[in-house]
Amino acid sequence: MNAPIIPALAAPGPALSVQRVTASCGVEAWLVEEHSLPLLALDFAFDGGANRDPTDAAGSVNLISGLLDEGAGDLDAEAFQGRMADHAISLSFDARRDDFHGQVQTLSRHRDVAFELLGLAVNAPRFDADAVSRVKAQVIAGLQRQAQNPDTLCRNALFSAAFPGHAYGRPERGDVASVGALQPQALKTLSRDLLSRGGLKFVAVGDITAAELSDRLDALFAGLPAGQPRVLPEAALPIASLGETRIVDLDVPQTVLRFIGPGLMRHDPDFFAGTVLNHILGGSAFTSRLFMEVREKRGLAYGVSSSLMPLRQSGFLIGGTSTRNDRVAESMTVIRDEIAKLAAEGPSEHEVEEAKRYIIGSYPLRFDTSPKIAAELLGLAVVGFEPEFLAERNRHFAEVTLADVRRVAARLFGEGRLLVQAVGRPVGLA
């Protein structure tokens, strides 16, 4: 069953229409039909990612993401990968913090094989001992390479301090000890809970009709457990340790500096104004206040940025830079000063209008290929928007006023408290 076509985006934007397609098994998909090219892109997400790791088995879901295409049904790893290669099919899985993503790209003439392999991967993964051992070894080797990487150390320490005792505070890929202890049967059991229809989001873009997609969805997912979408807490998970500065000592010539501050959940009415605010602070690669003050005026660092990160259970501002050990304290002072200025004075009318112009004008660039269209639509579905949002998105940003941005700046930055994490040997960082 499919609903009427929904116009996706009023100009300026992509000429795009989205159909809702609901299969008999209850899974709903968003479909963008495009028959002019013999290509098909599928993007989907199961409800639950690395946050579904057992507390004593961090890295489980990430390891599962690397194993679903390493043998399924009557195909061992070599045979499964061989069929993908023979038909030029790209199939991959990715464990993110809140969701378990999958992606397929194929030529139309090979879609029977692509759907067959995807169905095997999600319904009958093998978790053969040799495949588990091999993929574990690859993950562990990567973790060992990252063990002294300042960026990785800083990010892990920052999230651990911000969300102690919560899944967000654990490394998404686990650590060497936790991954080394994972066993095939436990992974197989967890995968059955992870891969359910409850909360599943699915997007198809390309050479396929609504009727065919409905049948394909039933073939893919009817055999999975029904499941239930996770019930999320009413209140956002608070950020711990705000106001603290933490240092991990590492003998390197440059210090990696990261910070977290108050942010916004994705459905917060202030999110559009907050996005404009962040673009002005550190979201623009070449015109933001942080870029101009830290790099252009003072030459303290090559790059500096900030972004809003709305997760399913929390929302925050995250940013950072890397600089010489003897310039870390000055860099952090400049960052704090710019945040304080925005809190006290807000941005200028010119800054707001330029930020809005960029945010609105650059949006069509997210829709210039089928995989990018699928990824953008899936991102909207995962956070709970409907296809109609595409027609409304630019209007929301156009309606943001200077007063809105100043109000949100005072709301987010008024207290001026940040959790700062440094990795290196910073001089003078209090």
Short mmCIF file of C-alpha atoms in Angstrom, two decimals:
data_model
loop_
_atom_site.label_atom_id
_atom_site.label_comp_id
_atom_site.label_asym_id
_atom_site.label_seq_id
_atom_site.Cartn_x
_atom_site.Cartn_y
_atom_site.Cartn_z
CA MET A 1 0.00 0.00 0.00
CA ASN A 2 1.33 3.45 -0.85
CA ALA A 3 0.16 6.93 0.03
CA PRO A 4 -0.09 9.86 -2.37
CA ILE A 5 3.07 11.45 -3.67
CA ILE A 6 4.29 14.30 -1.48
CA PRO A 7 6.05 17.29 -3.05
CA ALA A 8 9.41 17.31 -1.36
CA LEU A 9 10.80 20.82 -1.44
CA ALA A 10 9.68 24.17 -2.68
CA ALA A 11 12.28 26.21 -4.53
CA PRO A 12 15.11 26.69 -3.89
CA GLY A 13 15.59 22.95 -3.62
CA PRO A 14 15.63 19.65 -5.44
CA ALA A 15 12.89 18.59 -7.82
CA LEU A 16 11.99 15.61 -5.69
CA SER A 17 8.84 13.70 -4.80
CA VAL A 18 8.54 11.20 -1.98
CA GLN A 19 6.04 8.35 -1.77
CA ARG A 20 5.15 6.46 1.37
CA VAL A 21 5.09 2.71 0.76
CA THR A 22 3.71 0.42 3.46
CA ALA A 23 4.29 -3.32 3.21
CA SER A 24 1.99 -6.00 4.57
CA CYS A 25 4.48 -6.68 7.37
CA GLY A 26 3.96 -3.14 8.62
CA VAL A 27 7.29 -1.63 7.54
CA GLU A 28 6.90 1.80 5.96
CA ALA A 29 9.41 3.08 3.42
CA TRP A 30 9.95 6.39 1.71
CA LEU A 31 10.45 6.05 -2.03
CA VAL A 32 11.86 8.44 -4.62
CA GLU A 33 11.30 6.87 -8.02
CA GLU A 34 13.90 7.71 -10.67
CA HIS A 35 13.84 5.52 -13.76
CA SER A 36 16.13 7.58 -15.99
CA LEU A 37 19.21 5.83 -14.57
CA PRO A 38 19.56 2.07 -13.95
CA LEU A 39 20.57 2.56 -10.32
CA LEU A 40 19.05 1.82 -6.93
CA ALA A 41 20.13 3.14 -3.53
CA LEU A 42 18.69 1.78 -0.28
CA ASP A 43 19.28 3.26 3.16
CA PHE A 44 17.73 1.93 6.34
CA ALA A 45 18.16 2.03 10.09
CA PHE A 46 17.13 -0.32 12.87
CA ASP A 47 16.15 1.26 16.17
CA GLY A 48 19.21 0.97 18.37
CA GLY A 49 22.93 1.20 17.78
CA ALA A 50 25.97 1.13 20.02
CA ASN A 51 23.72 2.11 22.91
CA ARG A 52 22.37 -1.45 22.75
CA ASP A 53 25.74 -2.87 23.79
CA PRO A 54 25.57 -4.84 27.04
CA THR A 55 27.33 -2.90 29.77
CA ASP A 56 30.02 -5.60 30.02
CA ALA A 57 30.39 -6.10 26.25
CA ALA A 58 31.14 -2.73 24.66
CA GLY A 59 31.74 -2.95 20.93
CA SER A 60 29.22 -5.76 20.35
CA VAL A 61 26.96 -3.87 17.95
CA ASN A 62 29.93 -2.47 16.04
CA LEU A 63 31.29 -5.99 15.60
CA ILE A 64 27.88 -7.20 14.41
CA SER A 65 27.94 -4.46 11.76
CA GLY A 66 31.14 -5.95 10.39
CA LEU A 67 29.82 -9.51 10.39
CA LEU A 68 26.43 -9.38 8.67
CA ASP A 69 28.05 -9.51 5.22
CA GLU A 70 30.62 -12.10 6.30
CA GLY A 71 28.45 -15.09 5.55
CA ALA A 72 24.69 -15.63 5.71
CA GLY A 73 22.31 -18.46 4.91
CA ASP A 74 24.10 -21.14 2.92
CA LEU A 75 26.85 -18.71 1.83
CA ASP A 76 30.06 -18.54 3.83
CA ALA A 77 32.04 -15.30 3.96
CA GLU A 78 33.99 -15.95 0.76
CA ALA A 79 30.90 -16.95 -1.21
CA PHE A 80 28.85 -13.99 0.10
CA GLN A 81 31.56 -11.45 -0.71
CA GLY A 82 32.13 -13.12 -4.07
CA ARG A 83 28.49 -12.71 -5.07
CA MET A 84 28.60 -9.04 -4.15
CA ALA A 85 31.77 -8.51 -6.18
CA ASP A 86 30.50 -10.47 -9.20
CA HIS A 87 27.44 -8.23 -9.40
CA ALA A 88 29.07 -4.91 -8.41
CA ILE A 89 26.85 -4.65 -5.33
CA SER A 90 27.78 -2.43 -2.40
CA LEU A 91 26.27 -3.64 0.88
CA SER A 92 27.43 -2.38 4.26
CA PHE A 93 26.32 -1.85 7.83
CA ASP A 94 27.29 0.78 10.37
CA ALA A 95 26.71 0.92 14.13
CA ARG A 96 26.07 4.49 15.22
CA ARG A 97 25.31 5.69 18.73
CA ASP A 98 21.53 5.51 18.44
CA ASP A 99 20.82 3.49 15.31
CA PHE A 100 22.06 0.53 13.29
CA HIS A 101 22.36 1.60 9.67
CA GLY A 102 22.50 -0.41 6.48
CA GLN A 103 23.13 0.66 2.92
CA VAL A 104 22.84 -1.00 -0.48
CA GLN A 105 23.80 0.39 -3.87
CA THR A 106 23.28 -1.65 -7.01
CA LEU A 107 22.62 -1.53 -10.73
CA SER A 108 18.97 -2.20 -11.52
CA ARG A 109 19.74 -5.38 -13.40
CA HIS A 110 21.38 -6.86 -10.30
CA ARG A 111 18.70 -5.87 -7.79
CA ASP A 112 17.36 -9.43 -7.44
CA VAL A 113 20.75 -10.52 -6.16
CA ALA A 114 21.12 -7.36 -4.03
CA PHE A 115 17.79 -7.94 -2.29
CA GLU A 116 18.58 -11.63 -1.86
CA LEU A 117 21.91 -10.88 -0.17
CA LEU A 118 20.40 -8.18 2.02
CA GLY A 119 17.63 -10.54 3.08
CA LEU A 120 20.15 -13.22 4.01
CA ALA A 121 22.30 -10.74 5.93
CA VAL A 122 19.50 -9.48 8.16
CA ASN A 123 17.56 -12.76 8.51
CA ALA A 124 20.22 -15.46 8.56
CA PRO A 125 23.68 -14.13 9.50
CA ARG A 126 26.03 -17.02 10.24
CA PHE A 127 28.56 -15.61 12.73
CA ASP A 128 30.95 -18.42 11.80
CA ALA A 129 33.80 -18.73 14.29
CA ASP A 130 36.49 -18.05 11.69
CA ALA A 131 34.70 -14.93 10.43
CA VAL A 132 34.18 -13.66 13.97
CA SER A 133 37.85 -14.22 14.78
CA ARG A 134 39.00 -12.46 11.63
CA VAL A 135 36.74 -9.41 11.99
CA LYS A 136 37.55 -9.18 15.72
CA ALA A 137 41.22 -9.13 14.85
CA GLN A 138 40.64 -6.31 12.37
CA VAL A 139 38.68 -4.27 14.91
CA ILE A 140 41.26 -4.89 17.64
CA ALA A 141 44.09 -3.89 15.31
CA GLY A 142 42.27 -0.63 14.60
CA LEU A 143 41.71 -0.02 18.31
CA GLN A 144 45.37 -0.65 19.01
CA ARG A 145 46.39 1.81 16.30
CA GLN A 146 44.09 4.39 17.86
CA ALA A 147 45.23 3.73 21.43
CA GLN A 148 47.68 6.64 21.35
CA ASN A 149 45.84 8.77 18.81
CA PRO A 150 45.22 12.15 20.48
CA ASP A 151 41.93 12.77 18.66
CA THR A 152 40.51 9.39 19.65
CA LEU A 153 41.73 9.70 23.23
CA CYS A 154 40.24 13.17 23.53
CA ARG A 155 36.85 12.21 22.11
CA ASN A 156 36.58 9.12 24.30
CA ALA A 157 37.59 10.99 27.43
CA LEU A 158 35.20 13.85 26.63
CA PHE A 159 32.16 11.59 26.23
CA SER A 160 33.13 9.52 29.26
CA ALA A 161 33.18 12.66 31.39
CA ALA A 162 29.99 14.07 29.86
CA PHE A 163 27.90 10.91 30.20
CA PRO A 164 29.35 8.74 32.98
CA GLY A 165 27.60 5.41 33.44
CA HIS A 166 25.58 5.82 30.23
CA ALA A 167 26.05 4.14 26.85
CA TYR A 168 26.99 7.53 25.36
CA GLY A 169 29.99 7.56 27.68
CA ARG A 170 31.40 4.31 26.32
CA PRO A 171 33.48 4.05 23.12
CA GLU A 172 31.18 3.06 20.26
CA ARG A 173 33.69 0.47 19.05
CA GLY A 174 34.52 -0.81 22.52
CA ASP A 175 38.09 -1.37 23.64
CA VAL A 176 40.68 -4.08 23.10
CA ALA A 177 39.64 -6.06 26.18
CA SER A 178 35.87 -5.88 25.61
CA VAL A 179 36.07 -6.75 21.91
CA GLY A 180 38.54 -9.55 22.53
CA ALA A 181 36.07 -11.22 24.90
CA LEU A 182 33.10 -11.20 22.49
CA GLN A 183 31.82 -14.63 21.45
CA PRO A 184 29.85 -15.70 18.32
CA GLN A 185 26.78 -17.00 20.17
CA ALA A 186 26.36 -13.83 22.22
CA LEU A 187 26.65 -11.73 19.08
CA LYS A 188 24.08 -13.88 17.30
CA THR A 189 21.66 -13.55 20.22
CA LEU A 190 22.10 -9.78 20.38
CA SER A 191 21.58 -9.47 16.62
CA ARG A 192 18.15 -11.08 16.90
CA ASP A 193 17.09 -8.38 19.36
CA LEU A 194 18.76 -5.62 17.36
CA LEU A 195 17.31 -6.48 13.96
CA SER A 196 13.58 -6.10 14.50
CA ARG A 197 10.84 -4.27 12.63
CA GLY A 198 9.97 -2.02 15.56
CA GLY A 199 11.19 1.47 14.73
CA LEU A 200 12.79 0.39 11.42
CA LYS A 201 13.18 3.23 8.90
CA PHE A 202 13.73 2.50 5.19
CA VAL A 203 14.40 4.70 2.16
CA ALA A 204 14.68 3.67 -1.50
CA VAL A 205 15.85 5.99 -4.29
CA GLY A 206 16.08 4.99 -7.93
CA ASP A 207 14.78 2.53 -10.46
CA ILE A 208 12.00 0.73 -8.58
CA THR A 209 8.22 1.12 -8.36
CA ALA A 210 6.11 1.39 -5.24
CA ALA A 211 4.42 -1.96 -5.92
CA GLU A 212 7.73 -3.77 -6.31
CA LEU A 213 9.20 -2.09 -3.23
CA SER A 214 6.23 -3.18 -1.12
CA ASP A 215 6.77 -6.80 -2.14
CA ARG A 216 10.50 -6.52 -1.52
CA LEU A 217 9.95 -5.11 1.97
CA ASP A 218 7.79 -8.10 2.89
CA ALA A 219 10.40 -10.50 1.57
CA LEU A 220 13.15 -8.71 3.50
CA PHE A 221 11.54 -8.06 6.86
CA ALA A 222 8.39 -10.14 7.41
CA GLY A 223 10.46 -12.86 9.11
CA LEU A 224 12.09 -10.50 11.61
CA PRO A 225 10.74 -10.07 15.14
CA ALA A 226 8.04 -7.39 15.35
CA GLY A 227 9.80 -5.61 18.21
CA GLN A 228 8.82 -2.29 19.71
CA PRO A 229 10.38 1.12 19.16
CA ARG A 230 12.36 2.19 22.19
CA VAL A 231 10.61 4.48 24.65
CA LEU A 232 12.86 7.47 25.13
CA PRO A 233 12.99 9.49 28.35
CA GLU A 234 10.85 12.61 28.51
CA ALA A 235 13.75 14.78 29.68
CA ALA A 236 17.08 15.09 27.90
CA LEU A 237 20.03 13.33 29.51
CA PRO A 238 22.00 16.04 31.35
CA ILE A 239 25.64 16.75 30.57
CA ALA A 240 27.89 16.00 33.52
CA SER A 241 31.05 17.85 34.52
CA LEU A 242 30.15 21.20 32.95
CA GLY A 243 32.59 23.82 34.15
CA GLU A 244 35.47 21.37 34.41
CA THR A 245 38.72 21.21 32.44
CA ARG A 246 40.35 17.80 32.18
CA ILE A 247 43.75 16.87 30.80
CA VAL A 248 45.11 13.55 29.56
CA ASP A 249 48.89 13.74 29.57
CA LEU A 250 50.44 12.68 26.26
CA ASP A 251 53.92 13.57 25.02
CA VAL A 252 53.00 15.22 21.71
CA PRO A 253 53.94 18.66 20.33
CA GLN A 254 50.30 19.67 19.78
CA THR A 255 47.40 19.44 22.18
CA VAL A 256 43.98 18.29 20.98
CA LEU A 257 41.30 20.41 22.60
CA ARG A 258 37.59 19.54 22.64
CA PHE A 259 34.65 21.02 24.51
CA ILE A 260 30.99 20.26 25.14
CA GLY A 261 28.36 22.75 26.20
CA PRO A 262 24.57 22.96 26.40
CA GLY A 263 22.76 22.23 23.14
CA LEU A 264 19.35 21.41 21.73
CA MET A 265 17.33 18.32 20.95
CA ARG A 266 16.32 17.99 17.31
CA HIS A 267 12.64 18.79 17.87
CA ASP A 268 13.29 21.74 20.15
CA PRO A 269 11.49 24.78 18.68
CA ASP A 270 14.76 26.70 19.01
CA PHE A 271 16.74 24.23 16.89
CA PHE A 272 16.53 26.31 13.70
CA ALA A 273 17.74 29.45 15.45
CA GLY A 274 20.36 27.35 17.23
CA THR A 275 21.65 26.07 13.90
CA VAL A 276 22.02 29.64 12.66
CA LEU A 277 23.78 30.55 15.91
CA ASN A 278 26.22 27.65 15.60
CA HIS A 279 26.98 28.55 11.97
CA ILE A 280 28.00 31.99 13.18
CA LEU A 281 30.05 30.67 16.11
CA GLY A 282 31.96 27.79 14.53
CA GLY A 283 29.89 26.00 11.91
CA SER A 284 31.20 27.85 8.88
CA ALA A 285 34.56 26.61 7.69
CA PHE A 286 35.88 30.04 6.64
CA THR A 287 33.69 32.81 8.05
CA SER A 288 32.71 31.75 11.56
CA ARG A 289 33.77 33.81 14.56
CA LEU A 290 35.98 31.04 15.89
CA PHE A 291 37.72 30.61 12.54
CA MET A 292 38.34 34.33 12.20
CA GLU A 293 39.52 34.86 15.79
CA VAL A 294 41.53 31.67 16.35
CA ARG A 295 43.06 31.14 12.93
CA GLU A 296 42.87 34.26 10.79
CA LYS A 297 43.63 36.96 13.36
CA ARG A 298 45.97 35.07 15.69
CA GLY A 299 47.25 32.04 13.79
CA LEU A 300 46.65 29.85 16.83
CA ALA A 301 45.45 26.80 14.92
CA TYR A 302 44.88 25.54 11.40
CA GLY A 303 41.23 24.79 12.03
CA VAL A 304 38.58 25.26 14.68
CA SER A 305 34.89 24.41 14.61
CA SER A 306 31.72 23.75 16.53
CA SER A 307 28.50 21.88 15.80
CA LEU A 308 25.20 21.04 17.39
CA MET A 309 24.88 17.31 18.10
CA PRO A 310 21.31 16.24 18.80
CA LEU A 311 21.31 12.61 19.90
CA ARG A 312 18.19 10.64 20.74
CA GLN A 313 18.61 11.12 24.49
CA SER A 314 20.63 14.31 24.73
CA GLY A 315 21.61 17.40 22.78
CA PHE A 316 24.76 19.44 23.09
CA LEU A 317 27.22 21.77 21.42
CA ILE A 318 30.57 20.20 20.64
CA GLY A 319 33.67 21.84 19.24
CA GLY A 320 37.42 22.02 19.36
CA THR A 321 40.78 22.61 17.78
CA SER A 322 44.39 21.42 17.85
CA THR A 323 47.27 23.74 18.58
CA ARG A 324 50.81 23.98 19.94
CA ASN A 325 51.11 23.13 23.61
CA ASP A 326 52.19 26.67 24.47
CA ARG A 327 49.16 28.20 22.71
CA VAL A 328 46.39 26.02 24.12
CA ALA A 329 45.46 28.33 26.99
CA GLU A 330 45.22 31.34 24.67
CA SER A 331 43.14 29.36 22.17
CA MET A 332 40.68 28.29 24.84
CA THR A 333 40.45 31.84 26.16
CA VAL A 334 39.55 33.12 22.70
CA ILE A 335 36.90 30.40 22.30
CA ARG A 336 35.36 31.24 25.67
CA ASP A 337 35.42 34.95 24.89
CA GLU A 338 33.54 34.47 21.61
CA ILE A 339 30.91 32.33 23.29
CA ALA A 340 30.54 34.95 26.06
CA LYS A 341 30.18 37.77 23.51
CA LEU A 342 27.41 35.92 21.72
CA ALA A 343 25.66 35.29 25.04
CA ALA A 344 25.86 38.94 26.07
CA GLU A 345 25.39 40.76 22.77
CA GLY A 346 24.20 38.20 20.25
CA PRO A 347 25.30 38.29 16.62
CA SER A 348 24.72 41.11 14.15
CA GLU A 349 21.86 41.28 11.66
CA HIS A 350 24.38 40.78 8.86
CA GLU A 351 25.78 37.63 10.45
CA VAL A 352 22.30 36.15 10.84
CA GLU A 353 21.27 36.91 7.26
CA GLU A 354 24.50 35.53 5.82
CA ALA A 355 24.18 32.35 7.88
CA LYS A 356 20.57 31.86 6.78
CA ARG A 357 21.51 32.46 3.15
CA TYR A 358 24.18 29.77 3.31
CA ILE A 359 22.05 27.22 5.21
CA ILE A 360 19.16 27.63 2.77
CA GLY A 361 21.22 27.95 -0.41
CA SER A 362 23.46 24.96 0.22
CA TYR A 363 20.63 22.55 0.99
CA PRO A 364 20.15 21.29 -2.60
CA LEU A 365 23.74 20.01 -2.57
CA ARG A 366 22.55 17.20 -0.29
CA PHE A 367 20.36 15.87 -3.11
CA ASP A 368 22.66 15.63 -6.15
CA THR A 369 23.11 11.84 -6.13
CA SER A 370 20.80 8.94 -5.30
CA PRO A 371 22.87 7.77 -2.27
CA LYS A 372 22.94 11.34 -0.88
CA ILE A 373 19.17 11.67 -1.32
CA ALA A 374 18.62 8.36 0.46
CA ALA A 375 20.95 9.34 3.30
CA GLU A 376 19.29 12.73 3.79
CA LEU A 377 15.79 11.27 3.82
CA LEU A 378 16.81 8.52 6.22
CA GLY A 379 18.33 11.08 8.56
CA LEU A 380 15.00 12.88 8.69
CA ALA A 381 13.04 9.68 9.24
CA VAL A 382 15.32 8.51 12.05
CA VAL A 383 14.79 11.67 14.09
CA GLY A 384 11.03 11.55 13.61
CA PHE A 385 10.27 13.95 10.77
CA GLU A 386 7.81 13.24 7.98
CA PRO A 387 8.49 13.74 4.26
CA GLU A 388 6.48 16.97 4.39
CA PHE A 389 9.35 18.51 6.37
CA LEU A 390 11.33 18.83 3.15
CA ALA A 391 8.86 21.39 1.87
CA GLU A 392 8.98 23.27 5.18
CA ARG A 393 12.65 23.14 6.10
CA ASN A 394 13.90 26.24 4.27
CA ARG A 395 10.88 28.27 5.39
CA HIS A 396 11.72 27.52 9.02
CA PHE A 397 15.22 28.90 8.54
CA ALA A 398 13.99 31.90 6.53
CA GLU A 399 11.70 32.83 9.43
CA VAL A 400 14.53 32.90 12.00
CA THR A 401 15.02 36.46 13.24
CA LEU A 402 17.90 38.28 14.88
CA ALA A 403 15.89 38.33 18.10
CA ASP A 404 15.47 34.55 17.91
CA VAL A 405 19.20 33.97 17.58
CA ARG A 406 20.06 36.39 20.38
CA ARG A 407 17.52 34.72 22.65
CA VAL A 408 18.95 31.25 21.92
CA ALA A 409 22.51 32.53 22.42
CA ALA A 410 21.53 33.72 25.89
CA ARG A 411 19.75 30.42 26.57
CA LEU A 412 22.68 28.18 25.56
CA PHE A 413 25.70 30.32 26.40
CA GLY A 414 24.41 32.46 29.26
CA GLU A 415 26.02 30.44 32.02
CA GLY A 416 29.22 30.02 30.01
CA ARG A 417 29.90 26.56 31.41
CA LEU A 418 31.81 24.13 29.21
CA LEU A 419 33.32 20.72 29.77
CA VAL A 420 36.80 21.02 28.29
CA GLN A 421 38.99 18.02 27.50
CA ALA A 422 42.61 18.29 26.42
CA VAL A 423 45.05 15.59 25.33
CA GLY A 424 48.70 16.59 25.20
CA ARG A 425 50.91 18.73 27.39
CA PRO A 426 49.11 22.08 27.38
CA VAL A 427 50.90 24.98 29.01
CA GLY A 428 48.86 27.15 31.34
CA LEU A 429 45.48 25.48 30.81
CA ALA A 430 43.65 25.81 34.12
#
